[in-house]
Amino acid sequence: MSQRSFVQSQILETARLLELAGDHPLMSPGLRTRKAALEAELQNLLPDEPEARAVLFFTGAPVFGSVGIDAEFAGRVLDPFTRMVKSQYAAKKHGTEGARGPRRDEFESKLMLTALPRGSFGLELTQPPQHEKPESTRMVGEVLQQLSGLIESSAENDDVFADAVREVSSRTLVALRDLLGVMVDRQAGFRLVTGEREVELGRAAMTRAFERVNITVSAVRELRIAGVSRGLTLESWRFDFRSDEGDVISGRIAEEVEDAKASAMARLTDEPCVAVMRVTTIAKRDGRVSIQHELVDMVAAAPASANVR
Amino acid sequence: MTCYHGLSQPAVRAIAAANPILADQAQTKLHYSVDHYIVDIAYAPPVTVESVRYWLGLFSHRRDGIWKGLLRVELDTPGNDAMAYAHLIPMKPVLP
């Protein structure tokens, strides 16, 4: 348990005892002072680094009390969940110092099944200790927090979801669709605990989230767009592009693009190009549309080529 | 930590009013060098159970997980106090 978590739990425990003690003239003053001292201590503690650990709790049809969980269901949910982590880790890591390509990223974001917490039945996933490096541990922890936010947003509303989608790859979305699909199919409830963050989806929220993500994933298209490259930033893994129609398109470089390929595309800045983009469209209920672009490929335009859209 | 029982609530209030230092952590720390808490073990059963859980959880381990423990000393035991005093007197350090 981190120092911060310890102090937080002590504050809760002290508050509980204080509530029971009421206005007892000898017991309560000491507990009140202790609670105030713990709260002051918490204020002075730095926030915890995100943990490379996630606990997935399930309720509903696939769970048999605190005795067990349907093994087939467990296998079916672990696959898309770990795909989400690997995919988003690769998307996040690209362009940062030391990146060597998807294969190494995949190794660093691998998670082990390390425990089966009881209560509602849970699966604990942790980064293997032998793979732990401070930077990959921190990044896996951040990815888990980000995915927790994405899952929560998918059940909230179109605007919040559109904001969350801006920071994730389309492959991550496909994996999220698959994860939610398995749980809807098996009528399961879900709670994800990552560090101090916790998100819970009951069955109604789960169905809502699945429908929203499924519609979004179904609308993903790959387009060839002619125009001029306005540059790639390999640190932030983003691009700018002006189409021949005059539209300025900005977005993420796709996670599967390797560093060498990205460097080659970066050299096409200000050149006429044909770009292959994966376009994710989120149609909101009020009629507005949010469009995200991912750059999959880009080549110099042939001198006499016709623009294609 | 002082655990007691057998005092009525009016008696407890009178003691608290007559000894305000008992409710003042800063003063007990300053004058007696102790971080002092009080548990009325006969106040209410749920409070007793929760107090045992709370203080045992806190005092059985350090924050880094290393075991520590609790020592129980009876209060108001004149016979024991006299024996302890007789035992300690010869050990009194000689000040330079």
Coordinates of C-alpha atoms in Angstrom, one line a residue:
Chain A
M1 CA 0.0 0.0 0.0
S2 CA 1.4 3.4 -0.9
Q3 CA 1.9 6.1 1.8
R4 CA -0.9 8.1 0.3
S5 CA -3.3 5.1 0.3
F6 CA -2.4 4.3 3.9
V7 CA -3.1 7.9 5.0
Q8 CA -6.4 8.0 3.1
S9 CA -7.6 4.7 4.6
Q10 CA -6.6 6.0 8.1
I11 CA -8.7 9.1 7.6
L12 CA -11.7 7.0 6.6
E13 CA -11.2 4.6 9.5
T14 CA -10.8 7.4 12.0
A15 CA -13.9 9.2 10.7
R16 CA -15.8 6.0 11.1
L17 CA -14.7 5.5 14.7
L18 CA -15.3 9.2 15.4
E19 CA -18.9 8.9 14.1
L20 CA -19.5 5.9 16.4
A21 CA -18.0 7.7 19.4
G22 CA -20.3 10.7 18.8
D23 CA -19.7 13.5 21.3
H24 CA -18.0 11.4 24.0
P25 CA -16.0 14.0 26.0
L26 CA -12.8 11.9 26.4
M27 CA -12.7 9.7 23.3
S28 CA -13.8 12.1 20.5
P29 CA -11.3 15.0 21.0
G30 CA -8.3 12.7 20.5
L31 CA -9.8 11.1 17.4
R32 CA -10.7 14.6 16.0
T33 CA -7.2 15.8 16.4
R34 CA -5.8 12.6 14.9
K35 CA -8.1 12.9 11.8
A36 CA -7.1 16.6 11.3
A37 CA -3.4 15.6 11.6
L38 CA -3.9 12.8 9.0
E39 CA -5.7 15.2 6.6
A40 CA -2.8 17.7 7.0
E41 CA -0.4 14.9 6.2
L42 CA -2.3 13.9 3.1
Q43 CA -2.2 17.5 1.8
N44 CA 1.5 17.4 2.0
L45 CA 2.0 14.1 0.2
L46 CA 2.7 14.1 -3.5
P47 CA 0.2 12.3 -5.7
D48 CA 1.0 8.6 -6.2
E49 CA 2.5 7.4 -9.5
P50 CA -0.1 5.4 -11.3
E51 CA 0.2 1.7 -10.6
A52 CA 0.7 -0.9 -13.4
R53 CA -2.1 -2.9 -11.9
A54 CA -5.8 -3.3 -12.6
V55 CA -8.5 -5.3 -10.9
L56 CA -11.5 -6.2 -12.9
F57 CA -14.6 -7.2 -10.8
F58 CA -17.6 -8.9 -12.3
T59 CA -21.2 -9.4 -11.2
G60 CA -24.1 -11.1 -12.9
A61 CA -24.6 -14.3 -14.8
P62 CA -21.0 -15.4 -15.3
V63 CA -20.2 -15.1 -11.5
F64 CA -21.0 -17.7 -8.9
G65 CA -21.1 -15.6 -5.7
S66 CA -17.5 -15.3 -4.3
V67 CA -16.8 -18.9 -5.3
G68 CA -15.8 -18.6 -8.9
I69 CA -16.3 -17.2 -12.4
D70 CA -17.1 -18.9 -15.7
A71 CA -13.6 -19.7 -17.0
E72 CA -14.7 -19.2 -20.6
F73 CA -16.1 -15.8 -19.8
A74 CA -12.9 -14.8 -18.0
G75 CA -10.9 -15.8 -21.1
R76 CA -13.2 -13.9 -23.4
V77 CA -13.0 -10.6 -21.4
L78 CA -9.2 -10.8 -20.7
D79 CA -8.4 -10.9 -24.4
P80 CA -10.0 -7.6 -25.4
F81 CA -8.9 -5.9 -22.2
T82 CA -5.2 -6.8 -22.7
R83 CA -5.6 -5.8 -26.4
M84 CA -6.8 -2.4 -25.2
V85 CA -3.8 -2.0 -23.0
K86 CA -1.3 -3.1 -25.6
S87 CA -2.8 -1.0 -28.3
Q88 CA -3.1 2.2 -26.2
Y89 CA 0.4 1.6 -24.7
A90 CA 1.8 1.5 -28.2
A91 CA -0.1 4.6 -29.2
K92 CA 1.1 6.5 -26.2
K93 CA 4.7 5.3 -26.4
H94 CA 5.3 6.1 -30.0
G95 CA 7.5 9.1 -30.5
T96 CA 8.9 9.0 -27.0
E97 CA 12.6 8.4 -26.3
G98 CA 13.7 4.8 -26.6
A99 CA 10.8 3.6 -28.7
R100 CA 11.9 0.8 -31.1
G101 CA 8.6 -0.4 -32.6
P102 CA 5.5 -2.3 -31.7
R103 CA 7.1 -5.6 -30.8
R104 CA 9.0 -4.1 -27.9
D105 CA 6.1 -2.0 -26.8
E106 CA 3.9 -5.1 -26.7
F107 CA 6.4 -6.9 -24.4
E108 CA 6.5 -3.9 -22.0
S109 CA 2.7 -3.7 -21.7
K110 CA 2.2 -7.4 -21.1
L111 CA 0.1 -8.1 -17.9
M112 CA 0.1 -11.2 -15.7
L113 CA -3.0 -12.6 -14.0
T114 CA -1.8 -12.4 -10.4
A115 CA -4.8 -12.8 -8.2
L116 CA -8.5 -13.6 -8.0
P117 CA -9.9 -11.1 -5.5
R118 CA -13.1 -12.2 -3.8
G119 CA -16.2 -10.2 -3.1
S120 CA -17.8 -9.8 -6.4
F121 CA -15.4 -12.0 -8.3
G122 CA -12.3 -10.2 -9.6
L123 CA -9.3 -10.7 -11.9
E124 CA -6.1 -8.9 -10.9
L125 CA -3.7 -8.0 -13.7
T126 CA -0.2 -6.7 -12.9
Q127 CA 2.9 -6.0 -14.9
P128 CA 5.4 -8.9 -14.6
P129 CA 8.1 -7.9 -12.0
Q130 CA 10.9 -9.0 -14.3
H131 CA 9.7 -6.6 -17.0
E132 CA 9.3 -3.6 -14.6
K133 CA 11.2 -0.5 -15.6
P134 CA 10.2 2.7 -13.9
E135 CA 9.2 4.4 -17.2
S136 CA 7.2 1.5 -18.6
T137 CA 5.6 0.9 -15.2
R138 CA 4.5 4.5 -15.0
M139 CA 3.3 4.5 -18.6
V140 CA 1.3 1.2 -18.2
G141 CA -0.2 2.8 -15.1
E142 CA -1.2 5.9 -17.0
V143 CA -2.7 3.8 -19.8
L144 CA -4.8 1.9 -17.3
Q145 CA -6.1 5.2 -15.9
Q146 CA -6.8 6.5 -19.4
L147 CA -8.7 3.3 -20.3
S148 CA -10.7 3.6 -17.1
G149 CA -11.7 7.1 -18.2
L150 CA -12.5 5.9 -21.7
I151 CA -14.8 3.1 -20.3
E152 CA -16.5 5.6 -18.0
S153 CA -17.0 8.1 -20.8
S154 CA -18.5 5.5 -23.1
A155 CA -21.5 5.1 -20.7
E156 CA -21.9 8.9 -20.0
N157 CA -22.7 11.0 -23.0
D158 CA -21.6 11.7 -26.6
D159 CA -19.6 14.8 -25.8
V160 CA -17.6 13.2 -23.0
F161 CA -17.0 10.1 -25.1
A162 CA -15.9 12.2 -28.1
D163 CA -13.3 14.0 -25.9
A164 CA -12.0 10.7 -24.6
V165 CA -11.8 9.1 -28.1
R166 CA -9.6 12.0 -29.2
E167 CA -6.7 10.5 -27.2
V168 CA -7.1 6.8 -28.1
S169 CA -6.3 4.8 -31.2
S170 CA -9.0 3.2 -33.3
R171 CA -7.7 -0.3 -32.4
T172 CA -8.2 0.5 -28.8
L173 CA -11.8 1.4 -29.6
V174 CA -12.3 -1.9 -31.4
A175 CA -11.0 -3.8 -28.3
L176 CA -13.3 -1.7 -26.1
R177 CA -16.2 -2.7 -28.3
D178 CA -15.3 -6.3 -28.0
L179 CA -14.9 -6.1 -24.2
L180 CA -18.3 -4.4 -23.8
G181 CA -19.9 -6.8 -26.2
V182 CA -18.8 -9.9 -24.2
M183 CA -20.2 -8.4 -21.0
V184 CA -23.5 -7.4 -22.6
D185 CA -23.8 -10.8 -24.2
R186 CA -23.2 -12.6 -20.8
Q187 CA -25.3 -10.1 -18.8
A188 CA -22.4 -9.1 -16.6
G189 CA -21.8 -6.1 -14.5
F190 CA -18.3 -4.6 -14.3
R191 CA -16.1 -2.6 -12.0
L192 CA -12.5 -1.6 -12.9
V193 CA -10.1 -0.5 -10.1
T194 CA -6.8 1.1 -11.3
G195 CA -4.8 2.8 -8.5
E196 CA -7.1 5.3 -6.9
R197 CA -9.5 5.4 -9.8
E198 CA -12.6 3.2 -10.0
V199 CA -15.3 2.9 -12.6
E200 CA -18.4 0.8 -12.4
L201 CA -20.9 -0.1 -15.1
G202 CA -24.2 -1.8 -14.3
R203 CA -26.1 -3.7 -16.9
A204 CA -28.0 -0.6 -18.2
A205 CA -24.9 1.5 -18.4
M206 CA -23.1 -1.4 -20.1
T207 CA -25.7 -1.7 -22.8
R208 CA -25.6 2.1 -23.4
A209 CA -21.8 2.1 -23.6
F210 CA -21.7 -0.9 -26.0
E211 CA -24.2 0.7 -28.3
R212 CA -22.3 4.0 -28.4
V213 CA -18.9 2.3 -29.0
N214 CA -20.3 -0.1 -31.5
I215 CA -21.8 2.7 -33.6
T216 CA -18.5 4.6 -33.5
V217 CA -16.4 1.6 -34.5
S218 CA -18.8 0.6 -37.3
A219 CA -18.4 4.1 -38.7
V220 CA -14.6 3.9 -38.9
R221 CA -13.5 4.2 -42.6
E222 CA -10.1 4.4 -44.3
L223 CA -9.9 7.2 -46.8
R224 CA -7.2 8.3 -49.3
I225 CA -7.0 12.0 -49.3
A226 CA -4.9 14.2 -51.7
G227 CA -3.3 17.3 -50.4
V228 CA -0.2 18.8 -48.9
S229 CA 1.5 17.5 -45.7
R230 CA 2.0 20.3 -43.2
G231 CA 4.2 18.2 -41.0
L232 CA 4.5 15.4 -38.4
T233 CA 5.6 15.9 -34.8
L234 CA 7.3 12.7 -33.8
E235 CA 7.4 13.5 -30.1
S236 CA 3.7 14.0 -29.8
W237 CA 3.0 11.5 -32.6
R238 CA 0.6 13.9 -34.4
F239 CA 0.2 15.4 -37.9
D240 CA -1.2 18.3 -39.9
F241 CA -2.4 18.0 -43.4
R242 CA -4.2 20.3 -45.9
S243 CA -6.4 18.6 -48.4
D244 CA -6.8 19.8 -51.9
E245 CA -10.3 21.0 -50.9
G246 CA -8.6 23.4 -48.4
D247 CA -9.6 21.5 -45.3
V248 CA -6.9 21.5 -42.5
I249 CA -6.9 18.0 -41.0
S250 CA -5.0 17.3 -37.7
G251 CA -4.8 14.1 -35.7
R252 CA -2.8 11.3 -34.3
I253 CA -0.4 9.1 -36.3
A254 CA -1.7 5.5 -36.2
E255 CA -0.1 3.4 -33.5
E256 CA 1.0 0.7 -36.0
V257 CA 3.2 3.2 -38.0
E258 CA 6.8 2.3 -37.1
D259 CA 9.4 5.0 -36.3
A260 CA 11.3 4.7 -39.6
K261 CA 8.1 5.0 -41.6
A262 CA 7.0 8.1 -39.6
S263 CA 10.4 9.7 -40.2
A264 CA 10.0 9.1 -43.9
M265 CA 6.6 10.7 -43.9
A266 CA 7.9 13.6 -41.9
R267 CA 10.3 14.4 -44.7
L268 CA 7.3 15.0 -47.0
T269 CA 6.4 18.2 -45.2
D270 CA 5.0 20.9 -47.6
E271 CA 5.0 18.3 -50.4
P272 CA 1.9 17.3 -52.4
C273 CA 1.0 13.9 -51.0
V274 CA -1.7 11.2 -50.9
A275 CA -2.5 10.3 -47.3
V276 CA -4.3 7.2 -46.1
M277 CA -6.3 8.2 -43.0
R278 CA -8.5 6.2 -40.7
V279 CA -11.5 8.3 -39.9
T280 CA -13.6 7.8 -36.8
T281 CA -17.0 9.6 -36.8
I282 CA -19.0 10.1 -33.6
A283 CA -22.6 11.1 -34.5
K284 CA -24.1 12.8 -31.5
R285 CA -27.7 12.7 -30.6
D286 CA -28.2 16.4 -31.1
G287 CA -27.1 16.0 -34.7
R288 CA -23.5 17.3 -34.3
V289 CA -20.6 15.2 -35.5
S290 CA -17.1 14.7 -34.1
I291 CA -14.5 13.4 -36.5
Q292 CA -11.1 12.0 -35.6
H293 CA -8.4 11.3 -38.1
E294 CA -5.5 8.9 -37.8
L295 CA -2.7 8.9 -40.3
V296 CA -2.0 5.4 -41.5
D297 CA 0.3 6.1 -44.5
M298 CA 1.4 8.9 -46.7
V299 CA 3.3 9.0 -50.0
A300 CA 4.4 11.7 -52.4
A301 CA 1.8 12.4 -55.0
A302 CA 2.7 11.4 -58.6
P303 CA 3.2 14.5 -60.6
A304 CA 0.1 14.0 -62.8
S305 CA -2.1 12.1 -60.4
A306 CA -5.6 13.1 -60.0
N307 CA -6.8 13.9 -56.6
V308 CA -8.9 11.2 -55.0
R309 CA -11.2 11.6 -52.1
Chain B
M1 CA -3.8 4.8 25.1
T2 CA -5.9 4.6 28.2
C3 CA -8.8 2.2 28.3
Y4 CA -11.2 2.4 31.2
H5 CA -14.7 1.3 32.2
G6 CA -17.2 1.7 35.0
L7 CA -17.7 5.5 34.9
S8 CA -21.1 7.0 34.3
Q9 CA -21.4 9.6 31.6
P10 CA -22.0 12.5 34.1
A11 CA -18.8 11.4 35.9
V12 CA -16.9 11.3 32.6
R13 CA -18.2 14.8 31.8
A14 CA -17.1 16.0 35.2
I15 CA -13.6 14.5 34.7
A16 CA -13.3 16.0 31.3
A17 CA -14.4 19.4 32.5
A18 CA -12.0 19.3 35.5
N19 CA -9.0 18.1 33.3
P20 CA -9.1 19.9 30.0
I21 CA -5.6 18.5 29.2
L22 CA -7.2 15.1 28.6
A23 CA -8.9 16.5 25.4
D24 CA -5.8 18.4 24.3
Q25 CA -3.4 16.3 22.4
A26 CA -0.9 19.1 21.9
Q27 CA -0.7 19.7 25.7
T28 CA -0.4 16.0 26.6
K29 CA 2.4 15.7 24.1
L30 CA 4.1 18.8 25.4
H31 CA 3.9 17.9 29.1
Y32 CA 4.0 14.1 29.2
S33 CA 5.7 13.3 25.9
V34 CA 2.9 10.9 24.9
D35 CA 0.5 10.8 22.0
H36 CA -2.5 10.0 24.2
Y37 CA -5.9 8.5 23.3
I38 CA -8.7 7.3 25.5
V39 CA -11.1 4.4 25.0
D40 CA -14.2 4.0 27.1
I41 CA -14.6 0.3 26.7
A42 CA -18.0 0.2 28.4
Y43 CA -19.5 3.1 26.4
A44 CA -21.2 1.0 23.7
P45 CA -20.4 -2.5 22.3
P46 CA -20.1 -1.3 18.6
V47 CA -17.6 1.4 19.7
T48 CA -15.6 -1.2 21.7
V49 CA -15.4 -3.6 18.7
E50 CA -14.5 -0.8 16.3
S51 CA -11.9 0.6 18.7
V52 CA -10.2 -2.8 19.1
R53 CA -10.1 -3.2 15.3
Y54 CA -8.9 0.3 14.7
W55 CA -6.1 0.4 17.4
L56 CA -5.0 -3.1 16.9
G57 CA -4.7 -2.5 13.1
L58 CA -2.7 0.6 13.8
F59 CA -0.4 -0.7 16.4
S60 CA 0.3 -4.2 15.2
H61 CA 2.5 -3.1 12.2
R62 CA 4.5 -0.1 11.2
R63 CA 3.6 1.7 8.0
D64 CA 6.3 -0.3 6.1
G65 CA 4.7 -3.6 7.3
I66 CA 7.2 -4.4 10.0
W67 CA 5.6 -5.9 13.1
K68 CA 5.3 -3.9 16.3
G69 CA 3.1 -4.6 19.3
L70 CA 1.1 -3.4 22.3
L71 CA 2.1 -3.5 26.0
R72 CA -0.7 -3.6 28.5
V73 CA -0.1 -1.8 31.9
E74 CA -2.8 -1.8 34.6
L75 CA -3.5 1.6 36.2
D76 CA -4.4 2.2 39.8
T77 CA -2.4 -0.7 41.2
P78 CA -0.6 0.6 44.3
G79 CA 1.0 -2.7 45.1
N80 CA 2.5 -3.2 41.7
D81 CA 3.6 0.5 41.6
A82 CA 5.4 0.1 44.9
M83 CA 7.2 -3.0 43.6
A84 CA 8.1 -1.3 40.4
Y85 CA 9.4 1.7 42.3
A86 CA 11.5 -0.5 44.5
H87 CA 12.9 -2.2 41.4
L88 CA 13.7 1.0 39.6
I89 CA 15.3 3.0 42.5
P90 CA 18.6 1.2 42.4
M91 CA 18.7 1.7 38.6
K92 CA 18.5 5.5 39.0
P93 CA 21.1 6.9 36.7
V94 CA 23.9 8.9 38.4
L95 CA 23.9 12.3 36.9
P96 CA 27.4 13.9 36.4

